Amino acid sequence: MFIQLDLGWMDHPFPLSSFKVTTDEQVQTILALGLQTIRYYPERSDVEVEADVNTERGGTQRQGELEGGSPASPFLDATQRRARDNAQHARTLLHCERRFTDASRRFRTVVDSVQHSPKLAHEEAAALVTSCVDDLLAQGDSVISLLSESVGERSAQHPVNVMVLCLLLGRALELPRETLASLGLAALLHDIGKQELPLRYRMVDESFSSSEYRIYQDHVARGVAIARRMGLAPEAVAAIAQHHEMLDGSGFPAKLQGPQIHTSGKILALVNRYDNFCNPPRSALALTPHEALSVIFAQMKPRFDPTVLGAFIRMMGVYPPGSVVQLGNDRYAIVVSVNSSRPLRPRVLVHDPAVARVDAGVLDLETAPELGIRRSLKPAQLPKASLDYLSPRSRICYFFERAVDPSITGAAA
């Protein structure tokens, strides 16, 4: 039977307030709630209820059995566990947003000082990247969290985003610490050459003439020159030089192919393209994270190293944070975080009409295997109520945090 409980999010232990009853344990837990009525939806159920069933007598008997010794503690434990998990998610998100904001502020310091004090700018950038590498290597499995779209400074969102994802991907590929540090520096500074271009040439535009497009492409050479003045390691300089090169030779400026491109250059080129798909200059052209991965895999696969691309998809999951999805029970949700070691079971915020938006919790699909993701959607495909409730981001920003082992009780406290 498909039912709905007229209770708030924190007043019952189930992932959602409406669901299909499939086990005797669920029935016992529902009875322990002490409800007088439960909404039943025949059209969404798999069984027909016989008209002569004495539900009142059956309910009284089962309630009596519970009162005779069946403990209510499983219900309380589940509710308390969910409250603890939601509080932990809120703390983690706040911590991630603070770190992203701090990283964007420090990046602006680098940009402001790079012309008159390139060595000092190098020191500031290296300190930022080193702290991120240290955290990443020390924390075991990582959760990739979706942040508020207003987090940090707008001009710094892309470089910090690219740095974060490059470091995560580099770690997934088991790169050594020194290589990770060089990759992180290159990712943070890959577009530094745009600071020397007129504003109108800093973002590629379809209306550019061939001469205007060459001016835009010149940001790579300018970035390489700045990186050398800063004293970056050759590996980092090479990655900056190659962040628009493609495996099939279709990139720029040197049209390098395959083995001519450094591993860090391959990583940076992929992550840069992904973030530009999700966060283009014109928001109307933005792809959802799921769409961005799909386009890269289905239409651009020859342009990227297969090992790097495979690792990136495994790390981000089929539905990266920020993806709008429909679950197996038809509910709409937005993916808010992905555990890099279990990417197929992300955490989602679900539109539940029985729960106020301010009280909405995050559902870990790892704990609800019956609620798989059915499909991905564009935000415009959502019903208005779900669109207002889920508030899909117009800007996609990520940061990482240590994953909590769900088998360890109290680990999130």
mmCIF file of C-alpha atoms in Angstrom:
data_model
loop_
_atom_site.group_PDB
_atom_site.id
_atom_site.type_symbol
_atom_site.label_atom_id
_atom_site.label_comp_id
_atom_site.label_asym_id
_atom_site.label_seq_id
_atom_site.Cartn_x
_atom_site.Cartn_y
_atom_site.Cartn_z
ATOM 1 C CA MET A 1 0.000 0.000 0.000
ATOM 2 C CA PHE A 2 1.180 3.504 -0.802
ATOM 3 C CA ILE A 3 0.475 5.761 2.166
ATOM 4 C CA GLN A 4 1.109 9.259 3.487
ATOM 5 C CA LEU A 5 1.737 10.181 7.111
ATOM 6 C CA ASP A 6 0.385 13.582 8.107
ATOM 7 C CA LEU A 7 3.393 14.285 10.273
ATOM 8 C CA GLY A 8 6.372 16.612 10.108
ATOM 9 C CA TRP A 9 9.800 15.478 8.934
ATOM 10 C CA MET A 10 11.142 14.993 12.457
ATOM 11 C CA ASP A 11 8.050 13.220 13.833
ATOM 12 C CA HIS A 12 8.607 9.855 12.137
ATOM 13 C CA PRO A 13 11.662 7.768 11.221
ATOM 14 C CA PHE A 14 10.961 7.154 7.519
ATOM 15 C CA PRO A 15 12.971 8.814 4.717
ATOM 16 C CA LEU A 16 9.794 10.435 3.364
ATOM 17 C CA SER A 17 6.309 11.152 4.692
ATOM 18 C CA SER A 18 4.727 9.236 1.793
ATOM 19 C CA PHE A 19 5.966 5.840 0.658
ATOM 20 C CA LYS A 20 5.021 2.282 -0.235
ATOM 21 C CA VAL A 21 4.766 -0.103 2.730
ATOM 22 C CA THR A 22 6.831 -3.210 1.979
ATOM 23 C CA THR A 23 7.775 -4.827 5.308
ATOM 24 C CA ASP A 24 6.184 -5.902 8.568
ATOM 25 C CA GLU A 25 8.723 -3.764 10.408
ATOM 26 C CA GLN A 26 7.333 -0.663 8.686
ATOM 27 C CA VAL A 27 3.824 -1.636 9.789
ATOM 28 C CA GLN A 28 4.942 -2.003 13.403
ATOM 29 C CA THR A 29 6.693 1.373 13.285
ATOM 30 C CA ILE A 30 3.610 3.051 11.790
ATOM 31 C CA LEU A 31 1.404 1.609 14.529
ATOM 32 C CA ALA A 32 3.849 2.892 17.146
ATOM 33 C CA LEU A 33 3.237 6.433 15.892
ATOM 34 C CA GLY A 34 -0.266 6.351 17.410
ATOM 35 C CA LEU A 35 -1.980 7.956 14.416
ATOM 36 C CA GLN A 36 -5.780 7.880 14.143
ATOM 37 C CA THR A 37 -5.773 8.043 10.336
ATOM 38 C CA ILE A 38 -3.365 7.382 7.494
ATOM 39 C CA ARG A 39 -3.854 8.517 3.919
ATOM 40 C CA TYR A 40 -3.978 5.649 1.404
ATOM 41 C CA TYR A 41 -3.506 5.998 -2.381
ATOM 42 C CA PRO A 42 -4.987 2.983 -4.248
ATOM 43 C CA GLU A 43 -3.788 4.200 -7.655
ATOM 44 C CA ARG A 44 -0.147 4.108 -6.470
ATOM 45 C CA SER A 45 -0.436 0.807 -4.588
ATOM 46 C CA ASP A 46 0.278 -2.752 -5.689
ATOM 47 C CA VAL A 47 -2.572 -4.403 -3.750
ATOM 48 C CA GLU A 48 -6.311 -4.001 -3.317
ATOM 49 C CA VAL A 49 -7.704 -3.633 0.199
ATOM 50 C CA GLU A 50 -10.663 -5.892 0.965
ATOM 51 C CA ALA A 51 -13.729 -3.949 1.995
ATOM 52 C CA ASP A 52 -14.610 -6.217 4.943
ATOM 53 C CA VAL A 53 -11.267 -5.951 6.712
ATOM 54 C CA ASN A 54 -11.840 -4.753 10.280
ATOM 55 C CA THR A 55 -8.993 -2.241 10.355
ATOM 56 C CA GLU A 56 -10.094 -0.773 13.669
ATOM 57 C CA ARG A 57 -10.020 -4.142 15.441
ATOM 58 C CA GLY A 58 -6.726 -5.089 13.822
ATOM 59 C CA GLY A 59 -5.215 -1.754 14.746
ATOM 60 C CA THR A 60 -6.376 -2.061 18.352
ATOM 61 C CA GLN A 61 -4.923 -5.536 18.636
ATOM 62 C CA ARG A 62 -1.555 -4.552 17.260
ATOM 63 C CA GLN A 63 -1.422 -1.442 19.371
ATOM 64 C CA GLY A 64 -2.128 -3.602 22.387
ATOM 65 C CA GLU A 65 0.682 -5.906 21.411
ATOM 66 C CA LEU A 66 2.999 -2.928 21.274
ATOM 67 C CA GLU A 67 1.827 -1.686 24.618
ATOM 68 C CA GLY A 68 2.423 -5.159 26.009
ATOM 69 C CA GLY A 69 6.130 -4.897 25.510
ATOM 70 C CA SER A 70 7.150 -3.903 21.971
ATOM 71 C CA PRO A 71 9.622 -1.094 22.517
ATOM 72 C CA ALA A 72 9.201 2.285 20.845
ATOM 73 C CA SER A 73 12.953 2.835 20.973
ATOM 74 C CA PRO A 74 13.599 1.824 17.316
ATOM 75 C CA PHE A 75 11.357 4.695 16.259
ATOM 76 C CA LEU A 76 13.029 7.113 18.625
ATOM 77 C CA ASP A 77 16.484 5.918 17.617
ATOM 78 C CA ALA A 78 15.711 6.394 13.924
ATOM 79 C CA THR A 79 14.298 9.859 14.478
ATOM 80 C CA GLN A 80 17.212 10.892 16.641
ATOM 81 C CA ARG A 81 19.664 9.470 14.129
ATOM 82 C CA ARG A 82 18.065 11.449 11.320
ATOM 83 C CA ALA A 83 18.104 14.631 13.404
ATOM 84 C CA ARG A 84 21.773 14.041 14.134
ATOM 85 C CA ASP A 85 22.554 13.384 10.456
ATOM 86 C CA ASN A 86 20.698 16.516 9.334
ATOM 87 C CA ALA A 87 22.524 18.620 11.899
ATOM 88 C CA GLN A 88 25.837 17.133 10.769
ATOM 89 C CA HIS A 89 25.025 17.909 7.122
ATOM 90 C CA ALA A 90 24.195 21.515 8.019
ATOM 91 C CA ARG A 91 27.483 21.886 9.920
ATOM 92 C CA THR A 92 29.445 20.303 7.072
ATOM 93 C CA LEU A 93 27.830 22.569 4.486
ATOM 94 C CA LEU A 94 28.542 25.676 6.540
ATOM 95 C CA HIS A 95 32.159 24.595 7.008
ATOM 96 C CA CYS A 96 32.572 23.929 3.263
ATOM 97 C CA GLU A 97 31.072 27.305 2.342
ATOM 98 C CA ARG A 98 33.379 29.101 4.740
ATOM 99 C CA ARG A 99 36.400 27.345 3.261
ATOM 100 C CA PHE A 100 35.301 28.113 -0.292
ATOM 101 C CA THR A 101 34.748 31.769 0.654
ATOM 102 C CA ASP A 102 38.193 31.926 2.257
ATOM 103 C CA ALA A 103 39.771 30.327 -0.830
ATOM 104 C CA SER A 104 38.061 32.833 -3.135
ATOM 105 C CA ARG A 105 39.242 35.738 -0.950
ATOM 106 C CA ARG A 106 42.820 34.458 -1.009
ATOM 107 C CA PHE A 107 42.646 34.005 -4.774
ATOM 108 C CA ARG A 108 41.654 37.648 -5.153
ATOM 109 C CA THR A 109 44.731 38.571 -3.095
ATOM 110 C CA VAL A 110 46.861 36.593 -5.548
ATOM 111 C CA VAL A 111 45.302 38.352 -8.547
ATOM 112 C CA ASP A 112 45.745 41.783 -6.967
ATOM 113 C CA SER A 113 49.435 41.207 -6.228
ATOM 114 C CA VAL A 114 50.567 39.138 -9.222
ATOM 115 C CA GLN A 115 51.663 42.092 -11.381
ATOM 116 C CA HIS A 116 53.745 44.019 -8.836
ATOM 117 C CA SER A 117 54.800 41.097 -6.577
ATOM 118 C CA PRO A 118 54.682 37.831 -8.563
ATOM 119 C CA LYS A 119 56.818 35.930 -6.039
ATOM 120 C CA LEU A 120 54.561 37.007 -3.180
ATOM 121 C CA ALA A 121 51.526 35.969 -5.227
ATOM 122 C CA HIS A 122 53.145 32.556 -5.737
ATOM 123 C CA GLU A 123 53.631 32.138 -2.000
ATOM 124 C CA GLU A 124 49.996 33.013 -1.264
ATOM 125 C CA ALA A 125 48.667 30.684 -3.959
ATOM 126 C CA ALA A 126 50.966 27.847 -2.859
ATOM 127 C CA ALA A 127 49.876 28.225 0.774
ATOM 128 C CA LEU A 128 46.218 27.959 -0.255
ATOM 129 C CA VAL A 129 46.770 24.899 -2.438
ATOM 130 C CA THR A 130 48.998 23.181 0.123
ATOM 131 C CA SER A 131 46.361 23.522 2.837
ATOM 132 C CA CYS A 132 43.769 21.948 0.524
ATOM 133 C CA VAL A 133 46.105 19.102 -0.454
ATOM 134 C CA ASP A 134 46.926 18.412 3.199
ATOM 135 C CA ASP A 135 43.238 18.273 4.125
ATOM 136 C CA LEU A 136 42.395 16.053 1.172
ATOM 137 C CA LEU A 137 45.133 13.528 1.854
ATOM 138 C CA ALA A 138 44.441 13.403 5.590
ATOM 139 C CA GLN A 139 40.716 12.742 5.541
ATOM 140 C CA GLY A 140 40.196 9.421 3.742
ATOM 141 C CA ASP A 141 37.069 9.263 1.575
ATOM 142 C CA SER A 142 35.674 12.644 0.595
ATOM 143 C CA VAL A 143 32.186 14.043 0.201
ATOM 144 C CA ILE A 144 31.746 16.491 -2.679
ATOM 145 C CA SER A 145 29.201 19.036 -1.487
ATOM 146 C CA LEU A 146 27.029 21.435 -3.472
ATOM 147 C CA LEU A 147 27.318 24.959 -2.067
ATOM 148 C CA SER A 148 25.082 28.016 -2.180
ATOM 149 C CA GLU A 149 25.353 29.792 -5.535
ATOM 150 C CA SER A 150 26.249 33.073 -3.805
ATOM 151 C CA VAL A 151 29.235 31.619 -1.958
ATOM 152 C CA GLY A 152 32.546 33.433 -2.359
ATOM 153 C CA GLU A 153 33.365 36.148 -4.885
ATOM 154 C CA ARG A 154 31.785 35.660 -8.304
ATOM 155 C CA SER A 155 35.048 36.303 -10.168
ATOM 156 C CA ALA A 156 36.806 33.640 -8.077
ATOM 157 C CA GLN A 157 34.181 30.900 -8.270
ATOM 158 C CA HIS A 158 35.496 29.308 -11.468
ATOM 159 C CA PRO A 159 39.195 29.071 -10.500
ATOM 160 C CA VAL A 160 38.404 27.779 -7.002
ATOM 161 C CA ASN A 161 35.860 25.304 -8.377
ATOM 162 C CA VAL A 162 38.369 24.011 -10.915
ATOM 163 C CA MET A 163 41.069 23.726 -8.251
ATOM 164 C CA VAL A 164 38.799 21.722 -5.940
ATOM 165 C CA LEU A 165 37.695 19.277 -8.638
ATOM 166 C CA CYS A 166 41.209 18.892 -10.059
ATOM 167 C CA LEU A 167 42.589 18.002 -6.635
ATOM 168 C CA LEU A 168 39.811 15.475 -6.065
ATOM 169 C CA LEU A 169 40.382 13.934 -9.484
ATOM 170 C CA GLY A 170 44.153 13.910 -9.032
ATOM 171 C CA ARG A 171 43.724 12.088 -5.767
ATOM 172 C CA ALA A 172 41.331 9.585 -7.392
ATOM 173 C CA LEU A 173 44.086 8.929 -9.937
ATOM 174 C CA GLU A 174 46.543 8.423 -7.045
ATOM 175 C CA LEU A 175 48.895 11.196 -8.070
ATOM 176 C CA PRO A 176 51.763 11.847 -5.592
ATOM 177 C CA ARG A 177 51.603 14.832 -3.266
ATOM 178 C CA GLU A 178 54.077 16.927 -5.268
ATOM 179 C CA THR A 179 52.095 16.411 -8.474
ATOM 180 C CA LEU A 180 48.851 17.259 -6.678
ATOM 181 C CA ALA A 181 50.359 20.509 -5.434
ATOM 182 C CA SER A 182 51.509 21.484 -8.954
ATOM 183 C CA LEU A 183 48.128 20.488 -10.401
ATOM 184 C CA GLY A 184 46.290 22.549 -7.775
ATOM 185 C CA LEU A 185 48.414 25.624 -8.502
ATOM 186 C CA ALA A 186 47.868 25.278 -12.240
ATOM 187 C CA ALA A 187 44.116 24.814 -11.737
ATOM 188 C CA LEU A 188 43.846 27.870 -9.499
ATOM 189 C CA LEU A 189 45.862 30.026 -11.919
ATOM 190 C CA HIS A 190 44.910 28.532 -15.287
ATOM 191 C CA ASP A 191 43.084 31.698 -16.419
ATOM 192 C CA ILE A 192 45.454 34.212 -14.828
ATOM 193 C CA GLY A 193 46.450 35.441 -18.288
ATOM 194 C CA LYS A 194 42.948 36.840 -18.795
ATOM 195 C CA GLN A 195 43.845 39.629 -16.374
ATOM 196 C CA GLU A 196 45.885 41.190 -19.191
ATOM 197 C CA LEU A 197 43.064 41.058 -21.756
ATOM 198 C CA PRO A 198 40.360 43.706 -22.286
ATOM 199 C CA LEU A 199 37.170 42.690 -20.478
ATOM 200 C CA ARG A 200 35.233 41.844 -23.626
ATOM 201 C CA TYR A 201 37.792 39.220 -24.655
ATOM 202 C CA ARG A 202 37.986 37.372 -21.335
ATOM 203 C CA MET A 203 35.012 35.123 -22.088
ATOM 204 C CA VAL A 204 34.629 33.375 -25.421
ATOM 205 C CA ASP A 205 31.674 34.593 -27.457
ATOM 206 C CA GLU A 206 30.077 32.883 -30.453
ATOM 207 C CA SER A 207 29.977 36.250 -32.222
ATOM 208 C CA PHE A 208 33.780 36.616 -32.137
ATOM 209 C CA SER A 209 35.499 37.101 -35.466
ATOM 210 C CA SER A 210 38.580 34.990 -36.160
ATOM 211 C CA SER A 211 40.851 37.844 -35.060
ATOM 212 C CA GLU A 212 38.857 38.389 -31.865
ATOM 213 C CA TYR A 213 38.996 34.668 -31.096
ATOM 214 C CA ARG A 214 42.795 34.768 -31.448
ATOM 215 C CA ILE A 215 42.874 37.584 -28.899
ATOM 216 C CA TYR A 216 40.862 35.407 -26.513
ATOM 217 C CA GLN A 217 43.181 32.439 -27.112
ATOM 218 C CA ASP A 218 46.152 34.621 -26.225
ATOM 219 C CA HIS A 219 45.206 34.348 -22.539
ATOM 220 C CA VAL A 220 47.023 30.995 -22.499
ATOM 221 C CA ALA A 221 50.383 32.439 -23.586
ATOM 222 C CA ARG A 222 49.947 35.374 -21.219
ATOM 223 C CA GLY A 223 49.149 32.981 -18.385
ATOM 224 C CA VAL A 224 52.285 30.961 -19.083
ATOM 225 C CA ALA A 225 54.401 34.129 -18.998
ATOM 226 C CA ILE A 226 52.872 35.192 -15.679
ATOM 227 C CA ALA A 227 53.364 31.685 -14.221
ATOM 228 C CA ARG A 228 57.048 31.817 -15.122
ATOM 229 C CA ARG A 229 57.446 35.256 -13.518
ATOM 230 C CA MET A 230 55.824 33.824 -10.403
ATOM 231 C CA GLY A 231 58.373 31.008 -10.363
ATOM 232 C CA LEU A 232 55.931 28.122 -10.715
ATOM 233 C CA ALA A 233 57.351 24.629 -11.247
ATOM 234 C CA PRO A 234 57.655 23.485 -14.898
ATOM 235 C CA GLU A 235 54.867 20.928 -14.377
ATOM 236 C CA ALA A 236 52.434 23.641 -13.276
ATOM 237 C CA VAL A 237 53.484 25.925 -16.147
ATOM 238 C CA ALA A 238 52.921 23.061 -18.607
ATOM 239 C CA ALA A 239 49.421 22.404 -17.266
ATOM 240 C CA ILE A 240 48.504 26.080 -17.656
ATOM 241 C CA ALA A 241 49.862 25.990 -21.208
ATOM 242 C CA GLN A 242 47.763 22.901 -22.000
ATOM 243 C CA HIS A 243 44.444 23.583 -20.289
ATOM 244 C CA HIS A 244 42.706 24.044 -23.657
ATOM 245 C CA GLU A 245 44.534 21.238 -25.483
ATOM 246 C CA MET A 246 42.472 18.195 -26.508
ATOM 247 C CA LEU A 247 43.581 14.595 -26.916
ATOM 248 C CA ASP A 248 42.506 14.544 -30.593
ATOM 249 C CA GLY A 249 44.458 17.673 -31.508
ATOM 250 C CA SER A 250 41.389 19.931 -31.738
ATOM 251 C CA GLY A 251 42.454 22.215 -28.885
ATOM 252 C CA PHE A 252 44.624 25.311 -28.744
ATOM 253 C CA PRO A 253 47.097 26.982 -28.851
ATOM 254 C CA ALA A 254 49.535 24.240 -29.954
ATOM 255 C CA LYS A 255 47.016 21.577 -31.123
ATOM 256 C CA LEU A 256 48.863 18.942 -29.122
ATOM 257 C CA GLN A 257 47.748 15.317 -29.250
ATOM 258 C CA GLY A 258 47.692 12.312 -26.930
ATOM 259 C CA PRO A 259 51.070 11.713 -25.257
ATOM 260 C CA GLN A 260 52.195 15.273 -25.995
ATOM 261 C CA ILE A 261 49.824 16.465 -23.246
ATOM 262 C CA HIS A 262 50.942 16.170 -19.634
ATOM 263 C CA THR A 263 48.673 14.256 -17.229
ATOM 264 C CA SER A 264 48.000 17.454 -15.277
ATOM 265 C CA GLY A 265 47.079 19.182 -18.546
ATOM 266 C CA LYS A 266 44.612 16.399 -19.374
ATOM 267 C CA ILE A 267 42.990 16.670 -15.946
ATOM 268 C CA LEU A 268 42.776 20.450 -16.072
ATOM 269 C CA ALA A 269 41.337 20.484 -19.614
ATOM 270 C CA LEU A 270 38.516 18.105 -18.611
ATOM 271 C CA VAL A 271 37.587 19.844 -15.355
ATOM 272 C CA ASN A 272 37.757 23.274 -16.977
ATOM 273 C CA ARG A 273 35.346 22.176 -19.717
ATOM 274 C CA TYR A 274 32.957 20.598 -17.202
ATOM 275 C CA ASP A 275 32.809 23.742 -15.060
ATOM 276 C CA ASN A 276 32.369 25.973 -18.099
ATOM 277 C CA PHE A 277 29.404 23.856 -19.171
ATOM 278 C CA CYS A 278 27.812 24.192 -15.719
ATOM 279 C CA ASN A 279 28.723 27.864 -15.222
ATOM 280 C CA PRO A 280 28.868 29.650 -18.587
ATOM 281 C CA PRO A 281 28.974 33.471 -18.805
ATOM 282 C CA ARG A 282 25.335 33.433 -19.936
ATOM 283 C CA SER A 283 23.288 31.465 -17.388
ATOM 284 C CA ALA A 284 20.659 30.640 -20.025
ATOM 285 C CA LEU A 285 23.228 28.351 -21.668
ATOM 286 C CA ALA A 286 24.049 26.445 -18.471
ATOM 287 C CA LEU A 287 23.831 22.668 -18.432
ATOM 288 C CA THR A 288 22.924 20.726 -15.328
ATOM 289 C CA PRO A 289 25.858 18.736 -13.907
ATOM 290 C CA HIS A 290 24.280 15.515 -15.201
ATOM 291 C CA GLU A 291 23.860 17.047 -18.660
ATOM 292 C CA ALA A 292 27.441 18.329 -18.632
ATOM 293 C CA LEU A 293 28.810 14.847 -17.919
ATOM 294 C CA SER A 294 26.492 13.315 -20.508
ATOM 295 C CA VAL A 295 27.570 15.747 -23.241
ATOM 296 C CA ILE A 296 31.259 15.225 -22.469
ATOM 297 C CA PHE A 297 30.887 11.439 -22.488
ATOM 298 C CA ALA A 298 28.544 11.093 -25.473
ATOM 299 C CA GLN A 299 29.755 13.877 -27.763
ATOM 300 C CA MET A 300 33.305 14.784 -26.742
ATOM 301 C CA LYS A 301 34.820 11.507 -25.605
ATOM 302 C CA PRO A 302 37.685 11.507 -28.179
ATOM 303 C CA ARG A 303 38.896 14.863 -26.848
ATOM 304 C CA PHE A 304 39.713 13.592 -23.357
ATOM 305 C CA ASP A 305 42.001 10.928 -21.947
ATOM 306 C CA PRO A 306 39.846 7.815 -21.280
ATOM 307 C CA THR A 307 41.509 7.041 -17.946
ATOM 308 C CA VAL A 308 41.022 10.597 -16.702
ATOM 309 C CA LEU A 309 37.437 10.778 -17.964
ATOM 310 C CA GLY A 310 36.535 7.412 -16.452
ATOM 311 C CA ALA A 311 37.933 8.413 -13.067
ATOM 312 C CA PHE A 312 36.055 11.724 -13.200
ATOM 313 C CA ILE A 313 32.705 10.047 -13.899
ATOM 314 C CA ARG A 314 33.280 7.496 -11.132
ATOM 315 C CA MET A 315 34.203 10.288 -8.721
ATOM 316 C CA MET A 316 31.295 12.601 -9.524
ATOM 317 C CA GLY A 317 28.712 9.866 -9.987
ATOM 318 C CA VAL A 318 26.212 9.671 -12.801
ATOM 319 C CA TYR A 319 24.292 12.447 -11.039
ATOM 320 C CA PRO A 320 26.833 14.975 -9.670
ATOM 321 C CA PRO A 321 25.857 17.447 -6.944
ATOM 322 C CA GLY A 322 23.501 20.043 -8.366
ATOM 323 C CA SER A 323 21.657 17.557 -10.591
ATOM 324 C CA VAL A 324 17.854 17.744 -10.461
ATOM 325 C CA VAL A 325 16.367 14.243 -10.435
ATOM 326 C CA GLN A 326 13.177 12.238 -10.092
ATOM 327 C CA LEU A 327 13.281 9.309 -7.678
ATOM 328 C CA GLY A 328 11.763 5.877 -8.109
ATOM 329 C CA ASN A 329 8.685 6.949 -6.127
ATOM 330 C CA ASP A 330 8.118 9.891 -8.529
ATOM 331 C CA ARG A 331 9.298 12.498 -6.014
ATOM 332 C CA TYR A 332 11.556 15.313 -7.227
ATOM 333 C CA ALA A 333 14.901 15.994 -5.576
ATOM 334 C CA ILE A 334 18.228 17.773 -5.972
ATOM 335 C CA VAL A 335 21.553 16.015 -5.385
ATOM 336 C CA VAL A 336 23.409 17.897 -2.647
ATOM 337 C CA SER A 337 26.461 15.713 -2.041
ATOM 338 C CA VAL A 338 28.265 12.645 -3.343
ATOM 339 C CA ASN A 339 30.596 10.332 -1.459
ATOM 340 C CA SER A 340 33.486 9.806 -3.871
ATOM 341 C CA SER A 341 33.744 6.136 -2.826
ATOM 342 C CA ARG A 342 29.985 5.451 -3.267
ATOM 343 C CA PRO A 343 29.000 7.778 -6.112
ATOM 344 C CA LEU A 344 25.880 5.887 -7.223
ATOM 345 C CA ARG A 345 24.043 6.551 -3.946
ATOM 346 C CA PRO A 346 24.222 10.335 -3.407
ATOM 347 C CA ARG A 347 22.500 12.420 -0.747
ATOM 348 C CA VAL A 348 19.459 14.304 -1.994
ATOM 349 C CA LEU A 349 17.090 16.962 -0.750
ATOM 350 C CA VAL A 350 13.578 15.727 -1.578
ATOM 351 C CA HIS A 351 10.459 17.783 -2.249
ATOM 352 C CA ASP A 352 8.046 16.472 0.367
ATOM 353 C CA PRO A 353 4.788 18.496 0.446
ATOM 354 C CA ALA A 354 4.114 17.282 3.986
ATOM 355 C CA VAL A 355 7.309 18.961 5.250
ATOM 356 C CA ALA A 356 7.969 22.713 5.241
ATOM 357 C CA ARG A 357 10.975 23.787 3.173
ATOM 358 C CA VAL A 358 12.751 25.165 6.239
ATOM 359 C CA ASP A 359 12.403 21.759 7.912
ATOM 360 C CA ALA A 360 13.478 19.729 4.878
ATOM 361 C CA GLY A 361 16.108 17.147 5.571
ATOM 362 C CA VAL A 362 18.650 15.392 3.388
ATOM 363 C CA LEU A 363 18.054 11.780 2.412
ATOM 364 C CA ASP A 364 21.042 9.457 1.989
ATOM 365 C CA LEU A 365 20.097 7.066 -0.814
ATOM 366 C CA GLU A 366 22.622 4.642 0.643
ATOM 367 C CA THR A 367 20.086 4.026 3.422
ATOM 368 C CA ALA A 368 17.059 3.901 1.102
ATOM 369 C CA PRO A 369 17.934 1.394 -1.663
ATOM 370 C CA GLU A 370 14.291 1.243 -2.781
ATOM 371 C CA LEU A 371 14.496 4.909 -3.806
ATOM 372 C CA GLY A 372 16.814 4.847 -6.767
ATOM 373 C CA ILE A 373 17.110 7.755 -9.206
ATOM 374 C CA ARG A 374 14.803 7.300 -12.178
ATOM 375 C CA ARG A 375 15.943 10.171 -14.398
ATOM 376 C CA SER A 376 17.599 13.577 -14.549
ATOM 377 C CA LEU A 377 15.653 16.751 -15.310
ATOM 378 C CA LYS A 378 16.244 20.330 -16.282
ATOM 379 C CA PRO A 379 15.000 22.765 -13.619
ATOM 380 C CA ALA A 380 12.444 24.063 -16.130
ATOM 381 C CA GLN A 381 10.860 20.600 -16.237
ATOM 382 C CA LEU A 382 9.982 20.693 -12.537
ATOM 383 C CA PRO A 383 6.455 21.508 -11.402
ATOM 384 C CA LYS A 384 6.390 25.011 -9.938
ATOM 385 C CA ALA A 385 5.923 23.760 -6.373
ATOM 386 C CA SER A 386 9.012 21.526 -6.668
ATOM 387 C CA LEU A 387 11.005 24.279 -8.383
ATOM 388 C CA ASP A 388 10.266 26.710 -5.541
ATOM 389 C CA TYR A 389 10.965 24.059 -2.909
ATOM 390 C CA LEU A 390 14.259 22.707 -4.302
ATOM 391 C CA SER A 391 15.636 26.047 -5.601
ATOM 392 C CA PRO A 392 18.106 24.604 -8.150
ATOM 393 C CA ARG A 393 21.364 26.563 -8.296
ATOM 394 C CA SER A 394 22.052 28.855 -11.236
ATOM 395 C CA ARG A 395 25.745 28.652 -10.271
ATOM 396 C CA ILE A 396 27.305 25.292 -9.368
ATOM 397 C CA CYS A 397 30.061 25.463 -6.729
ATOM 398 C CA TYR A 398 31.708 22.568 -4.913
ATOM 399 C CA PHE A 399 33.948 21.879 -1.966
ATOM 400 C CA PHE A 400 35.061 18.677 -0.253
ATOM 401 C CA GLU A 401 34.717 17.379 3.265
ATOM 402 C CA ARG A 402 35.703 14.199 5.080
ATOM 403 C CA ALA A 403 33.205 11.386 4.571
ATOM 404 C CA VAL A 404 31.640 9.904 7.679
ATOM 405 C CA ASP A 405 31.457 6.130 7.815
ATOM 406 C CA PRO A 406 27.732 5.374 8.249
ATOM 407 C CA SER A 407 28.564 2.137 10.063
ATOM 408 C CA ILE A 408 30.101 4.064 12.948
ATOM 409 C CA THR A 409 27.326 5.225 15.233
ATOM 410 C CA GLY A 410 27.877 8.640 16.653
ATOM 411 C CA ALA A 411 30.629 9.405 14.146
ATOM 412 C CA ALA A 412 28.815 12.534 13.016
ATOM 413 C CA ALA A 413 28.418 13.909 16.521
#
